[in-house]
Structure formats: C-alpha cells, structure tokens
PDB file of C-alpha atoms in Angstrom:
ATOM      1  CA  UNK A   1     -17.635 -10.901  -8.736  1.00 39.00           C
ATOM      2  CA  UNK A   2     -16.797 -13.944  -6.311  1.00 42.00           C
ATOM      3  CA  UNK A   3     -17.554 -13.756  -2.615  1.00 46.00           C
ATOM      4  CA  UNK A   4     -14.063 -14.010  -1.101  1.00 44.00           C
ATOM      5  CA  UNK A   5     -15.493 -15.930   1.847  1.00 44.00           C
ATOM      6  CA  UNK A   6     -16.186 -18.756  -0.349  1.00 44.00           C
ATOM      7  CA  UNK A   7     -13.162 -18.444  -2.724  1.00 44.00           C
ATOM      8  CA  UNK A   8     -11.145 -21.784  -3.029  1.00 46.00           C
ATOM      9  CA  UNK A   9      -7.773 -22.099  -1.457  1.00 47.00           C
ATOM     10  CA  UNK A  10      -4.839 -22.758  -4.141  1.00 54.00           C
ATOM     11  CA  UNK A  11      -1.826 -24.828  -3.846  1.00 53.00           C
ATOM     12  CA  UNK A  12       0.970 -22.941  -3.503  1.00 70.00           C
ATOM     13  CA  UNK A  13      -0.164 -20.307  -1.594  1.00 87.00           C
ATOM     14  CA  UNK A  14       1.812 -19.388   1.653  1.00 90.00           C
ATOM     15  CA  UNK A  15      -1.121 -18.480   3.619  1.00 91.00           C
ATOM     16  CA  UNK A  16      -3.412 -21.253   2.986  1.00 86.00           C
ATOM     17  CA  UNK A  17      -5.983 -20.680   5.493  1.00 86.00           C
ATOM     18  CA  UNK A  18      -6.915 -17.231   4.129  1.00 93.00           C
ATOM     19  CA  UNK A  19      -9.653 -17.406   1.253  1.00 91.00           C
ATOM     20  CA  UNK A  20      -8.400 -16.058  -1.987  1.00 94.00           C
ATOM     21  CA  UNK A  21     -10.839 -13.667  -3.867  1.00 94.00           C
ATOM     22  CA  UNK A  22     -10.924 -13.548  -7.411  1.00 96.00           C
ATOM     23  CA  UNK A  23     -11.173 -10.332  -9.758  1.00 97.00           C
ATOM     24  CA  UNK A  24     -12.492 -11.044 -13.379  1.00 97.00           C
ATOM     25  CA  UNK A  25      -9.522 -10.870 -15.927  1.00 97.00           C
ATOM     26  CA  UNK A  26      -6.877 -11.111 -13.547  1.00 98.00           C
ATOM     27  CA  UNK A  27      -4.620 -14.077 -12.440  1.00 97.00           C
ATOM     28  CA  UNK A  28      -3.172 -15.230  -9.265  1.00 97.00           C
ATOM     29  CA  UNK A  29       0.772 -15.491  -8.986  1.00 96.00           C
ATOM     30  CA  UNK A  30       3.392 -16.222  -6.535  1.00 97.00           C
ATOM     31  CA  UNK A  31       6.914 -15.663  -6.938  1.00 97.00           C
ATOM     32  CA  UNK A  32      10.262 -16.091  -5.255  1.00 96.00           C
ATOM     33  CA  UNK A  33      11.469 -12.249  -4.431  1.00 97.00           C
ATOM     34  CA  UNK A  34      14.991 -12.763  -3.281  1.00 96.00           C
ATOM     35  CA  UNK A  35      13.798 -15.564  -0.819  1.00 95.00           C
ATOM     36  CA  UNK A  36      10.539 -14.201   0.204  1.00 96.00           C
ATOM     37  CA  UNK A  37       7.404 -15.729  -1.494  1.00 97.00           C
ATOM     38  CA  UNK A  38       5.103 -12.847  -2.628  1.00 97.00           C
ATOM     39  CA  UNK A  39       1.578 -12.918  -4.135  1.00 98.00           C
ATOM     40  CA  UNK A  40       0.814 -10.817  -7.309  1.00 98.00           C
ATOM     41  CA  UNK A  41      -2.325 -10.323  -9.115  1.00 98.00           C
ATOM     42  CA  UNK A  42      -1.814  -9.559 -12.766  1.00 98.00           C
ATOM     43  CA  UNK A  43      -3.897  -8.698 -16.003  1.00 98.00           C
ATOM     44  CA  UNK A  44      -4.363  -5.987 -18.726  1.00 98.00           C
ATOM     45  CA  UNK A  45      -2.217  -5.763 -21.573  1.00 98.00           C
ATOM     46  CA  UNK A  46       0.980  -7.638 -21.580  1.00 96.00           C
ATOM     47  CA  UNK A  47       2.694  -5.619 -23.844  1.00 96.00           C
ATOM     48  CA  UNK A  48       1.338  -2.125 -22.255  1.00 97.00           C
ATOM     49  CA  UNK A  49       3.215  -0.114 -20.030  1.00 97.00           C
ATOM     50  CA  UNK A  50       3.584  -2.091 -16.577  1.00 98.00           C
ATOM     51  CA  UNK A  51       1.706  -0.629 -13.473  1.00 98.00           C
ATOM     52  CA  UNK A  52       2.397  -1.883 -10.082  1.00 98.00           C
ATOM     53  CA  UNK A  53       0.069  -1.277  -7.284  1.00 99.00           C
ATOM     54  CA  UNK A  54       0.845  -1.558  -3.339  1.00 98.00           C
ATOM     55  CA  UNK A  55      -1.808  -0.990  -0.715  1.00 98.00           C
ATOM     56  CA  UNK A  56      -1.176  -0.118   2.862  1.00 97.00           C
ATOM     57  CA  UNK A  57      -2.523  -0.796   6.268  1.00 97.00           C
ATOM     58  CA  UNK A  58      -4.995  -2.644   7.316  1.00 97.00           C
ATOM     59  CA  UNK A  59      -5.627  -3.563   3.499  1.00 98.00           C
ATOM     60  CA  UNK A  60      -4.338  -6.025   0.624  1.00 98.00           C
ATOM     61  CA  UNK A  61      -3.929  -5.836  -3.062  1.00 98.00           C
ATOM     62  CA  UNK A  62      -7.819  -6.050  -3.001  1.00 98.00           C
ATOM     63  CA  UNK A  63      -7.643  -2.260  -2.083  1.00 98.00           C
ATOM     64  CA  UNK A  64      -7.136  -1.859  -5.684  1.00 98.00           C
ATOM     65  CA  UNK A  65      -9.906  -3.963  -7.278  1.00 98.00           C
ATOM     66  CA  UNK A  66     -12.082  -1.197  -8.446  1.00 98.00           C
ATOM     67  CA  UNK A  67      -9.166   0.518 -10.135  1.00 98.00           C
ATOM     68  CA  UNK A  68      -7.516  -2.435 -11.803  1.00 98.00           C
ATOM     69  CA  UNK A  69     -10.229  -3.073 -14.434  1.00 98.00           C
ATOM     70  CA  UNK A  70     -10.459   0.893 -15.402  1.00 98.00           C
ATOM     71  CA  UNK A  71      -6.585   0.231 -16.016  1.00 98.00           C
ATOM     72  CA  UNK A  72      -6.601  -2.941 -17.641  1.00 98.00           C
ATOM     73  CA  UNK A  73      -7.714  -1.607 -21.038  1.00 97.00           C
ATOM     74  CA  UNK A  74      -4.358   0.054 -21.750  1.00 97.00           C
ATOM     75  CA  UNK A  75      -1.606  -1.317 -19.293  1.00 98.00           C
ATOM     76  CA  UNK A  76       0.042  -4.344 -17.827  1.00 98.00           C
ATOM     77  CA  UNK A  77      -1.400  -4.277 -14.278  1.00 98.00           C
ATOM     78  CA  UNK A  78       0.238  -5.997 -11.417  1.00 98.00           C
ATOM     79  CA  UNK A  79      -1.008  -5.601  -7.720  1.00 98.00           C
ATOM     80  CA  UNK A  80       1.239  -7.170  -5.232  1.00 98.00           C
ATOM     81  CA  UNK A  81       0.993  -8.097  -1.511  1.00 98.00           C
ATOM     82  CA  UNK A  82       3.740  -6.507   0.616  1.00 98.00           C
ATOM     83  CA  UNK A  83       5.687  -9.308   2.654  1.00 98.00           C
ATOM     84  CA  UNK A  84       3.226  -9.967   5.722  1.00 97.00           C
ATOM     85  CA  UNK A  85       0.214  -8.689   3.860  1.00 97.00           C
ATOM     86  CA  UNK A  86      -2.596 -10.605   2.188  1.00 97.00           C
ATOM     87  CA  UNK A  87      -1.219 -13.629   0.690  1.00 97.00           C
ATOM     88  CA  UNK A  88       2.383 -13.250   0.593  1.00 97.00           C
ATOM     89  CA  UNK A  89       4.947 -14.606   2.871  1.00 97.00           C
ATOM     90  CA  UNK A  90       5.073 -13.302   6.389  1.00 96.00           C
ATOM     91  CA  UNK A  91       8.818 -13.883   7.115  1.00 95.00           C
ATOM     92  CA  UNK A  92      10.785 -12.732   9.974  1.00 94.00           C
ATOM     93  CA  UNK A  93      12.834 -10.127   8.295  1.00 95.00           C
ATOM     94  CA  UNK A  94      13.331  -6.312   8.611  1.00 96.00           C
ATOM     95  CA  UNK A  95      10.403  -4.466   7.759  1.00 98.00           C
ATOM     96  CA  UNK A  96      12.037  -1.186   7.075  1.00 98.00           C
ATOM     97  CA  UNK A  97      10.929   0.086   3.741  1.00 98.00           C
ATOM     98  CA  UNK A  98      14.115  -0.327   1.924  1.00 98.00           C
ATOM     99  CA  UNK A  99      14.577  -3.756   2.637  1.00 98.00           C
ATOM    100  CA  UNK A 100      10.752  -4.346   1.844  1.00 98.00           C
ATOM    101  CA  UNK A 101      11.379  -2.248  -1.297  1.00 98.00           C
ATOM    102  CA  UNK A 102      14.138  -5.009  -2.421  1.00 98.00           C
ATOM    103  CA  UNK A 103      11.700  -7.843  -2.167  1.00 98.00           C
ATOM    104  CA  UNK A 104       9.009  -6.011  -4.066  1.00 98.00           C
ATOM    105  CA  UNK A 105      11.399  -4.869  -6.848  1.00 98.00           C
ATOM    106  CA  UNK A 106      12.781  -8.590  -7.121  1.00 98.00           C
ATOM    107  CA  UNK A 107       8.832  -9.740  -7.492  1.00 98.00           C
ATOM    108  CA  UNK A 108       8.400  -7.603 -10.573  1.00 98.00           C
ATOM    109  CA  UNK A 109      11.672  -8.612 -12.038  1.00 98.00           C
ATOM    110  CA  UNK A 110      10.510 -12.079 -11.275  1.00 97.00           C
ATOM    111  CA  UNK A 111       7.233 -11.471 -13.283  1.00 97.00           C
ATOM    112  CA  UNK A 112       9.155 -10.484 -16.308  1.00 97.00           C
ATOM    113  CA  UNK A 113       8.924  -6.953 -16.123  1.00 98.00           C
ATOM    114  CA  UNK A 114      12.125  -4.516 -16.673  1.00 96.00           C
ATOM    115  CA  UNK A 115      10.807  -0.861 -16.150  1.00 97.00           C
ATOM    116  CA  UNK A 116       7.120   0.065 -14.440  1.00 98.00           C
ATOM    117  CA  UNK A 117       5.090   2.958 -13.148  1.00 98.00           C
ATOM    118  CA  UNK A 118       4.849   2.382  -9.198  1.00 98.00           C
ATOM    119  CA  UNK A 119       1.345   3.646  -7.711  1.00 98.00           C
ATOM    120  CA  UNK A 120       1.286   3.211  -3.855  1.00 98.00           C
ATOM    121  CA  UNK A 121      -1.351   4.040  -0.879  1.00 98.00           C
ATOM    122  CA  UNK A 122      -0.522   4.430   2.714  1.00 97.00           C
ATOM    123  CA  UNK A 123       2.360   2.134   4.010  1.00 97.00           C
ATOM    124  CA  UNK A 124       2.850   1.135   0.335  1.00 98.00           C
ATOM    125  CA  UNK A 125       3.710   4.538  -0.243  1.00 98.00           C
ATOM    126  CA  UNK A 126       6.344   4.035   2.407  1.00 98.00           C
ATOM    127  CA  UNK A 127       7.743   1.239   0.301  1.00 98.00           C
ATOM    128  CA  UNK A 128       7.257   2.824  -2.989  1.00 98.00           C
ATOM    129  CA  UNK A 129       9.271   6.029  -1.915  1.00 98.00           C
ATOM    130  CA  UNK A 130      12.243   3.929  -0.622  1.00 98.00           C
ATOM    131  CA  UNK A 131      11.931   1.523  -3.887  1.00 98.00           C
ATOM    132  CA  UNK A 132      12.166   4.833  -6.060  1.00 98.00           C
ATOM    133  CA  UNK A 133      15.411   6.189  -4.267  1.00 97.00           C
ATOM    134  CA  UNK A 134      17.083   2.384  -4.775  1.00 96.00           C
ATOM    135  CA  UNK A 135      15.889   1.615  -8.278  1.00 97.00           C
ATOM    136  CA  UNK A 136      15.348   4.985 -10.088  1.00 95.00           C
ATOM    137  CA  UNK A 137      16.704   3.713 -13.492  1.00 95.00           C
ATOM    138  CA  UNK A 138      13.857   0.865 -13.597  1.00 97.00           C
ATOM    139  CA  UNK A 139      11.125   3.097 -12.762  1.00 98.00           C
ATOM    140  CA  UNK A 140       9.370   5.421 -15.078  1.00 97.00           C
ATOM    141  CA  UNK A 141       7.151   7.166 -12.711  1.00 98.00           C
ATOM    142  CA  UNK A 142       5.982   7.389  -9.006  1.00 98.00           C
ATOM    143  CA  UNK A 143       2.237   8.121  -7.963  1.00 98.00           C
ATOM    144  CA  UNK A 144       1.955   8.395  -4.067  1.00 98.00           C
ATOM    145  CA  UNK A 145      -1.664   8.255  -2.329  1.00 98.00           C
ATOM    146  CA  UNK A 146      -2.206   9.932   1.324  1.00 97.00           C
ATOM    147  CA  UNK A 147       0.903   8.872   3.127  1.00 96.00           C
ATOM    148  CA  UNK A 148       3.420  10.587   5.286  1.00 92.00           C
ATOM    149  CA  UNK A 149       6.759   9.358   4.585  1.00 95.00           C
ATOM    150  CA  UNK A 150       9.238   8.062   7.373  1.00 94.00           C
ATOM    151  CA  UNK A 151      11.966  10.359   7.897  1.00 90.00           C
ATOM    152  CA  UNK A 152      10.314  12.949   5.000  1.00 89.00           C
ATOM    153  CA  UNK A 153       6.734  13.886   5.932  1.00 79.00           C
ATOM    154  CA  UNK A 154       5.884  12.068   8.993  1.00 78.00           C
ATOM    155  CA  UNK A 155       6.080  14.262  11.876  1.00 66.00           C
ATOM    156  CA  UNK A 156       8.625  13.770  14.946  1.00 64.00           C
ATOM    157  CA  UNK A 157       5.570  14.045  17.545  1.00 62.00           C
ATOM    158  CA  UNK A 158       1.952  12.525  17.217  1.00 65.00           C
ATOM    159  CA  UNK A 159      -0.498  15.525  17.489  1.00 65.00           C
ATOM    160  CA  UNK A 160      -2.409  15.651  20.622  1.00 65.00           C
ATOM    161  CA  UNK A 161      -5.246  18.115  19.353  1.00 72.00           C
ATOM    162  CA  UNK A 162      -8.309  15.688  19.213  1.00 71.00           C
ATOM    163  CA  UNK A 163      -9.239  17.367  15.956  1.00 70.00           C
ATOM    164  CA  UNK A 164      -6.126  15.725  14.477  1.00 72.00           C
ATOM    165  CA  UNK A 165      -4.699  13.209  16.700  1.00 68.00           C
ATOM    166  CA  UNK A 166      -7.461  10.489  15.583  1.00 69.00           C
ATOM    167  CA  UNK A 167      -5.673  10.359  12.263  1.00 74.00           C
ATOM    168  CA  UNK A 168      -2.223   9.351  13.944  1.00 81.00           C
ATOM    169  CA  UNK A 169      -2.516   8.100  17.203  1.00 83.00           C
ATOM    170  CA  UNK A 170      -1.930   4.677  16.298  1.00 88.00           C
ATOM    171  CA  UNK A 171       1.781   5.014  14.926  1.00 83.00           C
ATOM    172  CA  UNK A 172       2.506   5.551  18.764  1.00 87.00           C
ATOM    173  CA  UNK A 173       0.421   2.467  19.769  1.00 89.00           C
ATOM    174  CA  UNK A 174       1.835   0.036  17.161  1.00 90.00           C
ATOM    175  CA  UNK A 175       5.621   0.828  18.384  1.00 89.00           C
ATOM    176  CA  UNK A 176       4.703  -0.285  22.302  1.00 92.00           C
ATOM    177  CA  UNK A 177       6.493  -3.634  22.617  1.00 91.00           C
ATOM    178  CA  UNK A 178       3.837  -6.821  23.027  1.00 94.00           C
ATOM    179  CA  UNK A 179       1.050  -4.629  24.355  1.00 96.00           C
ATOM    180  CA  UNK A 180      -0.910  -4.203  20.755  1.00 93.00           C
ATOM    181  CA  UNK A 181      -0.512  -8.076  20.333  1.00 94.00           C
ATOM    182  CA  UNK A 182      -1.996  -8.756  23.876  1.00 95.00           C
ATOM    183  CA  UNK A 183      -4.857  -6.179  23.159  1.00 95.00           C
ATOM    184  CA  UNK A 184      -5.457  -6.882  19.651  1.00 95.00           C
ATOM    185  CA  UNK A 185      -5.008 -10.687  19.236  1.00 94.00           C
ATOM    186  CA  UNK A 186      -8.783 -12.026  18.780  1.00 95.00           C
ATOM    187  CA  UNK A 187      -9.814  -8.502  18.423  1.00 96.00           C
ATOM    188  CA  UNK A 188      -8.481  -7.964  14.714  1.00 96.00           C
ATOM    189  CA  UNK A 189     -12.175  -7.357  13.136  1.00 97.00           C
ATOM    190  CA  UNK A 190     -12.985  -4.803  15.870  1.00 97.00           C
ATOM    191  CA  UNK A 191      -9.498  -3.079  15.262  1.00 96.00           C
ATOM    192  CA  UNK A 192      -9.533  -3.084  11.418  1.00 97.00           C
ATOM    193  CA  UNK A 193     -13.102  -2.288  11.161  1.00 96.00           C
ATOM    194  CA  UNK A 194     -12.282   0.875  13.224  1.00 95.00           C
ATOM    195  CA  UNK A 195      -9.947   2.110  10.208  1.00 95.00           C
ATOM    196  CA  UNK A 196     -12.029   1.370   7.510  1.00 97.00           C
ATOM    197  CA  UNK A 197     -15.099   3.075   8.834  1.00 96.00           C
ATOM    198  CA  UNK A 198     -13.641   5.837  10.735  1.00 94.00           C
ATOM    199  CA  UNK A 199     -11.295   7.021   7.780  1.00 95.00           C
ATOM    200  CA  UNK A 200     -13.557   7.141   5.233  1.00 97.00           C
ATOM    201  CA  UNK A 201     -15.565  10.220   4.180  1.00 96.00           C
ATOM    202  CA  UNK A 202     -18.681   7.804   3.999  1.00 94.00           C
ATOM    203  CA  UNK A 203     -18.802   5.036   6.507  1.00 90.00           C
ATOM    204  CA  UNK A 204     -20.622   2.461   4.194  1.00 93.00           C
ATOM    205  CA  UNK A 205     -17.670   2.384   1.817  1.00 96.00           C
ATOM    206  CA  UNK A 206     -16.626  -1.040   2.930  1.00 97.00           C
ATOM    207  CA  UNK A 207     -19.333  -3.846   3.724  1.00 96.00           C
ATOM    208  CA  UNK A 208     -18.982  -6.451   6.509  1.00 96.00           C
ATOM    209  CA  UNK A 209     -17.655  -8.896   4.009  1.00 95.00           C
ATOM    210  CA  UNK A 210     -14.679  -6.489   3.361  1.00 96.00           C
ATOM    211  CA  UNK A 211     -14.119  -5.607   6.851  1.00 97.00           C
ATOM    212  CA  UNK A 212     -13.774  -9.540   7.736  1.00 97.00           C
ATOM    213  CA  UNK A 213     -11.679 -10.403   4.566  1.00 96.00           C
ATOM    214  CA  UNK A 214      -9.023  -7.869   5.665  1.00 97.00           C
ATOM    215  CA  UNK A 215      -9.286  -8.367   9.479  1.00 97.00           C
ATOM    216  CA  UNK A 216      -8.556 -12.126   8.450  1.00 97.00           C
ATOM    217  CA  UNK A 217      -5.549 -11.264   6.606  1.00 97.00           C
ATOM    218  CA  UNK A 218      -4.154  -9.300   9.795  1.00 97.00           C
ATOM    219  CA  UNK A 219      -5.078 -12.134  12.009  1.00 96.00           C
ATOM    220  CA  UNK A 220      -3.742 -15.138   9.618  1.00 94.00           C
ATOM    221  CA  UNK A 221      -0.304 -16.423  10.271  1.00 86.00           C
ATOM    222  CA  UNK A 222       1.838 -13.668  11.709  1.00 92.00           C
ATOM    223  CA  UNK A 223       0.125 -11.022   9.679  1.00 95.00           C
ATOM    224  CA  UNK A 224      -0.487  -8.878  13.105  1.00 96.00           C
ATOM    225  CA  UNK A 225       3.273  -9.136  14.053  1.00 96.00           C
ATOM    226  CA  UNK A 226       4.128  -7.847  10.273  1.00 96.00           C
ATOM    227  CA  UNK A 227       1.646  -5.097  10.246  1.00 96.00           C
ATOM    228  CA  UNK A 228       3.228  -3.936  13.315  1.00 96.00           C
ATOM    229  CA  UNK A 229       6.501  -4.259  12.169  1.00 97.00           C
ATOM    230  CA  UNK A 230       6.527  -1.579   9.640  1.00 97.00           C
ATOM    231  CA  UNK A 231       5.637   0.899  12.204  1.00 96.00           C
ATOM    232  CA  UNK A 232       8.386  -0.771  14.592  1.00 96.00           C
ATOM    233  CA  UNK A 233      11.050  -0.472  11.703  1.00 96.00           C
ATOM    234  CA  UNK A 234       9.948   3.032  10.654  1.00 95.00           C
ATOM    235  CA  UNK A 235      12.612   4.824  12.337  1.00 94.00           C
ATOM    236  CA  UNK A 236      15.089   2.258  10.222  1.00 96.00           C
ATOM    237  CA  UNK A 237      13.278   3.436   7.098  1.00 96.00           C
ATOM    238  CA  UNK A 238      13.655   6.917   7.993  1.00 95.00           C
ATOM    239  CA  UNK A 239      17.577   6.307   8.475  1.00 96.00           C
ATOM    240  CA  UNK A 240      17.997   5.086   5.124  1.00 97.00           C
ATOM    241  CA  UNK A 241      15.969   7.283   3.295  1.00 96.00           C
ATOM    242  CA  UNK A 242      17.998  10.045   4.658  1.00 95.00           C
ATOM    243  CA  UNK A 243      20.999   8.307   3.608  1.00 96.00           C
ATOM    244  CA  UNK A 244      19.680   7.749   0.194  1.00 96.00           C
ATOM    245  CA  UNK A 245      18.687  11.411  -0.320  1.00 95.00           C
ATOM    246  CA  UNK A 246      22.167  12.703   0.945  1.00 95.00           C
ATOM    247  CA  UNK A 247      23.297  11.073  -2.652  1.00 94.00           C
ATOM    248  CA  UNK A 248      20.247  11.838  -4.949  1.00 93.00           C
ATOM    249  CA  UNK A 249      17.084  13.329  -5.447  1.00 94.00           C
ATOM    250  CA  UNK A 250      13.801  11.705  -6.751  1.00 95.00           C
ATOM    251  CA  UNK A 251      14.510  11.774 -10.582  1.00 95.00           C
ATOM    252  CA  UNK A 252      11.390  10.140 -11.673  1.00 97.00           C
ATOM    253  CA  UNK A 253       8.224  11.764 -12.269  1.00 97.00           C
ATOM    254  CA  UNK A 254       6.146  11.866  -9.252  1.00 98.00           C
ATOM    255  CA  UNK A 255       2.230  12.281  -8.752  1.00 98.00           C
ATOM    256  CA  UNK A 256       1.041  13.175  -5.143  1.00 98.00           C
ATOM    257  CA  UNK A 257      -2.782  11.927  -4.955  1.00 98.00           C
ATOM    258  CA  UNK A 258      -4.384  13.751  -1.969  1.00 97.00           C
ATOM    259  CA  UNK A 259      -8.259  13.750  -1.219  1.00 97.00           C
ATOM    260  CA  UNK A 260     -10.671  16.229   0.200  1.00 97.00           C
ATOM    261  CA  UNK A 261     -10.824  14.378   3.542  1.00 95.00           C
ATOM    262  CA  UNK A 262      -7.640  12.660   3.643  1.00 94.00           C
ATOM    263  CA  UNK A 263      -4.644  12.624   6.012  1.00 91.00           C
ATOM    264  CA  UNK A 264      -2.241  14.461   3.752  1.00 92.00           C
ATOM    265  CA  UNK A 265      -3.562  17.692   2.238  1.00 93.00           C
ATOM    266  CA  UNK A 266      -1.244  18.063  -0.625  1.00 95.00           C
ATOM    267  CA  UNK A 267       1.040  15.043  -1.330  1.00 95.00           C
ATOM    268  CA  UNK A 268       2.739  16.714  -4.033  1.00 95.00           C
ATOM    269  CA  UNK A 269       3.981  19.512  -1.523  1.00 94.00           C
ATOM    270  CA  UNK A 270       5.146  17.125   0.871  1.00 90.00           C
ATOM    271  CA  UNK A 271       7.288  15.552  -1.456  1.00 94.00           C
ATOM    272  CA  UNK A 272       8.590  18.302  -3.705  1.00 95.00           C
ATOM    273  CA  UNK A 273      11.555  19.172  -1.673  1.00 94.00           C
ATOM    274  CA  UNK A 274      13.064  15.918  -2.481  1.00 94.00           C
ATOM    275  CA  UNK A 275      11.822  15.373  -6.139  1.00 96.00           C
ATOM    276  CA  UNK A 276      12.878  16.966  -9.390  1.00 95.00           C
ATOM    277  CA  UNK A 277       9.307  16.910 -11.155  1.00 96.00           C
ATOM    278  CA  UNK A 278       6.308  16.443  -8.735  1.00 97.00           C
ATOM    279  CA  UNK A 279       2.748  17.299  -9.454  1.00 97.00           C
ATOM    280  CA  UNK A 280      -0.692  16.816  -7.453  1.00 97.00           C
ATOM    281  CA  UNK A 281      -3.898  16.473  -7.455  1.00 97.00           C
ATOM    282  CA  UNK A 282      -6.782  16.235  -4.881  1.00 98.00           C
ATOM    283  CA  UNK A 283      -9.797  13.819  -5.095  1.00 98.00           C
ATOM    284  CA  UNK A 284     -13.007  15.461  -4.147  1.00 98.00           C
ATOM    285  CA  UNK A 285     -15.661  13.465  -1.961  1.00 98.00           C
ATOM    286  CA  UNK A 286     -12.896  11.169  -0.354  1.00 98.00           C
ATOM    287  CA  UNK A 287     -11.127  10.183   2.872  1.00 97.00           C
ATOM    288  CA  UNK A 288      -8.154   8.042   3.496  1.00 97.00           C
ATOM    289  CA  UNK A 289      -8.805   5.059   1.265  1.00 98.00           C
ATOM    290  CA  UNK A 290      -9.010   7.133  -1.886  1.00 98.00           C
ATOM    291  CA  UNK A 291      -8.884   4.143  -4.215  1.00 98.00           C
ATOM    292  CA  UNK A 292     -12.191   2.257  -2.655  1.00 98.00           C
ATOM    293  CA  UNK A 293     -13.967   5.670  -2.180  1.00 98.00           C
ATOM    294  CA  UNK A 294     -13.248   6.960  -5.536  1.00 98.00           C
ATOM    295  CA  UNK A 295     -11.905   4.442  -8.170  1.00 98.00           C
ATOM    296  CA  UNK A 296     -13.081   6.141 -11.341  1.00 98.00           C
ATOM    297  CA  UNK A 297     -10.951   9.218 -10.381  1.00 98.00           C
ATOM    298  CA  UNK A 298      -7.942   7.323  -9.179  1.00 98.00           C
ATOM    299  CA  UNK A 299      -7.825   5.406 -12.405  1.00 98.00           C
ATOM    300  CA  UNK A 300      -8.256   8.611 -14.570  1.00 98.00           C
ATOM    301  CA  UNK A 301      -5.586  10.705 -12.854  1.00 98.00           C
ATOM    302  CA  UNK A 302      -3.009   7.497 -13.231  1.00 98.00           C
ATOM    303  CA  UNK A 303      -3.849   7.144 -16.738  1.00 98.00           C
ATOM    304  CA  UNK A 304      -3.278  10.827 -17.471  1.00 98.00           C
ATOM    305  CA  UNK A 305       0.093  10.591 -15.392  1.00 98.00           C
ATOM    306  CA  UNK A 306       1.319   7.556 -17.340  1.00 97.00           C
ATOM    307  CA  UNK A 307       0.190   8.855 -20.942  1.00 95.00           C
ATOM    308  CA  UNK A 308       1.600  12.510 -20.274  1.00 87.00           C
ATOM    309  CA  UNK A 309       4.403  12.170 -22.555  1.00 62.00           C
ATOM    310  CA  UNK A 310       2.509   9.949 -25.063  1.00 58.00           C
TER     311      UNK A 310
END
C-alpha cells in the first residue's frame, strides 16, 4: 500500500494540498452533490449490492481502508468523505445532518447508484441516521457504529464524572465560539492524535503516518472550521430529527455495532425506540474506532447483515 505522504496530487481534487492515499482495487471519484463537490472512493463488484461508508471525526474515508477490501468480493463499495472532510469540498453551509445527508445522497445518485446500504461511524452515523429518515425508499438498510445521535441518544448534559467525561468533553468545547480555533490552529496533530490514541483499546492502533494524515485533513483548507461546525449545528440536527420522527419511524433494517470498550454500550438498544427492525452486536477487543481496530469483525457483521435476506 502506498504511503499517503508520497501520494500524487490529482487534478480536480478540491483540497489539492492534501496528499491523496491510494487503496489497491479502488478508484478516486469526485462528483457534484447538489452544489458541493464530494470525494468518493469506489471499487468492488459494480453489479453487486451497493454499500456506502461514512466516517466521523477526526477521520476521513481512510478509516474504512481495512474493511473495504473484505467487502469488495461481494459488494459495490463506496466510501464518501463528508462535506468538510478529507478530499471533499469544505463549503460555508449549514452542517446540520439533514443538510449534509442531502448532499451525501446526491453524491450516491451522481455515482449511478439508486438503492444502497449505508454504514456510518461517529459523526458519519449522525448523518446516516438523518439520511435514513429522509430517503427511506432508496435505502436498503442502515448500520451505525458507536455514536450518540443528536436529539436521539446524545445526552442533554455532558457528564462530569472523570470515568466518563473524557469520552464526551469535546462536545462542549467545540461549541464555544472562536476559542477552539484559537487553541487548535497549528496544533491539529496533537489534538487529533489524542483522540486516536486515547479512544482506542490499544494505543498503537494508529501509526504516526496515519495520525499525520488525519491531522493534515483537519488543518487543510477550512477543515477545522467544518469539523467544529458539525457540533455547532448539532442542535439544528436534533430539531430536524425530532420533526422527521413525528412523521415516521425508521422502517429500514438497522444494525447497531458497539464495541467492548467504546462509547455506546448497546447501539441497537439506543436506536430501537425509533426503529421498527433493530438488531445489534458487540465487537470484542475494540474501543471507539472499531473499523480500524477490528476490521475483519466489522466486515463479517456487515456481510451477514446485508445478505441476511438472501
């Protein structure tokens, strides 16, 4: 696998100063997603069931690099960088999850996919939940990994017990106007590195190259502003989720993937009050970053979930 630090820059990439990592068997694509240029990495079986992957903070599509090859034998695999993430455009828009979901869905349509399975982690799961509410008729199923959802399962208050507060303290910090930018600009590597080291079960899960890569994404071209915007617009995400749930429940199959040492002990239980069909698994020997820590287990769970009706 190529070193991301030495990857060539590609014409058409809206974040041109950020090196572009390559994954064998997959192709980089950029599409116009209702006025926002989004980056997708596509491979696998063109005629197979489509599986769309969304990552969260502080990662990019690269979070799925170990899972994607395991899915490629059976599925059409598409990993998408959210607006403001990775090699997607960092527009000055609302980053509430319903607005972002519309852009992600438009990107999938632009890639020629009409129906798909959606798999999402962390902030990607925020977007995935809202997308499922907006586009149920085009979604075949939804898998959510270790994430509280705005207005649904995120607590109204950040815990102050030190045993729990370290997992969620940043939610309040990111909401403060201007201060995070002042403290974090130029220190993105230290900040990103803290999350990647502390929130994994094994602190050597991410090597220095990967930490540098994710930090560079946050630092590049409005990435810090966009990363914070997802949190600053979370109240609007919650409001829109509540409005949508007044009209409908989640009717698509939902798989909640938790981990032995993650943030949400039982993802399925947290979603079940709003979903008609929710099942769950707990991946052992993993912290918050489950796709990086236990990629084989994640790929196997997703394969079982997608092929359950076959």
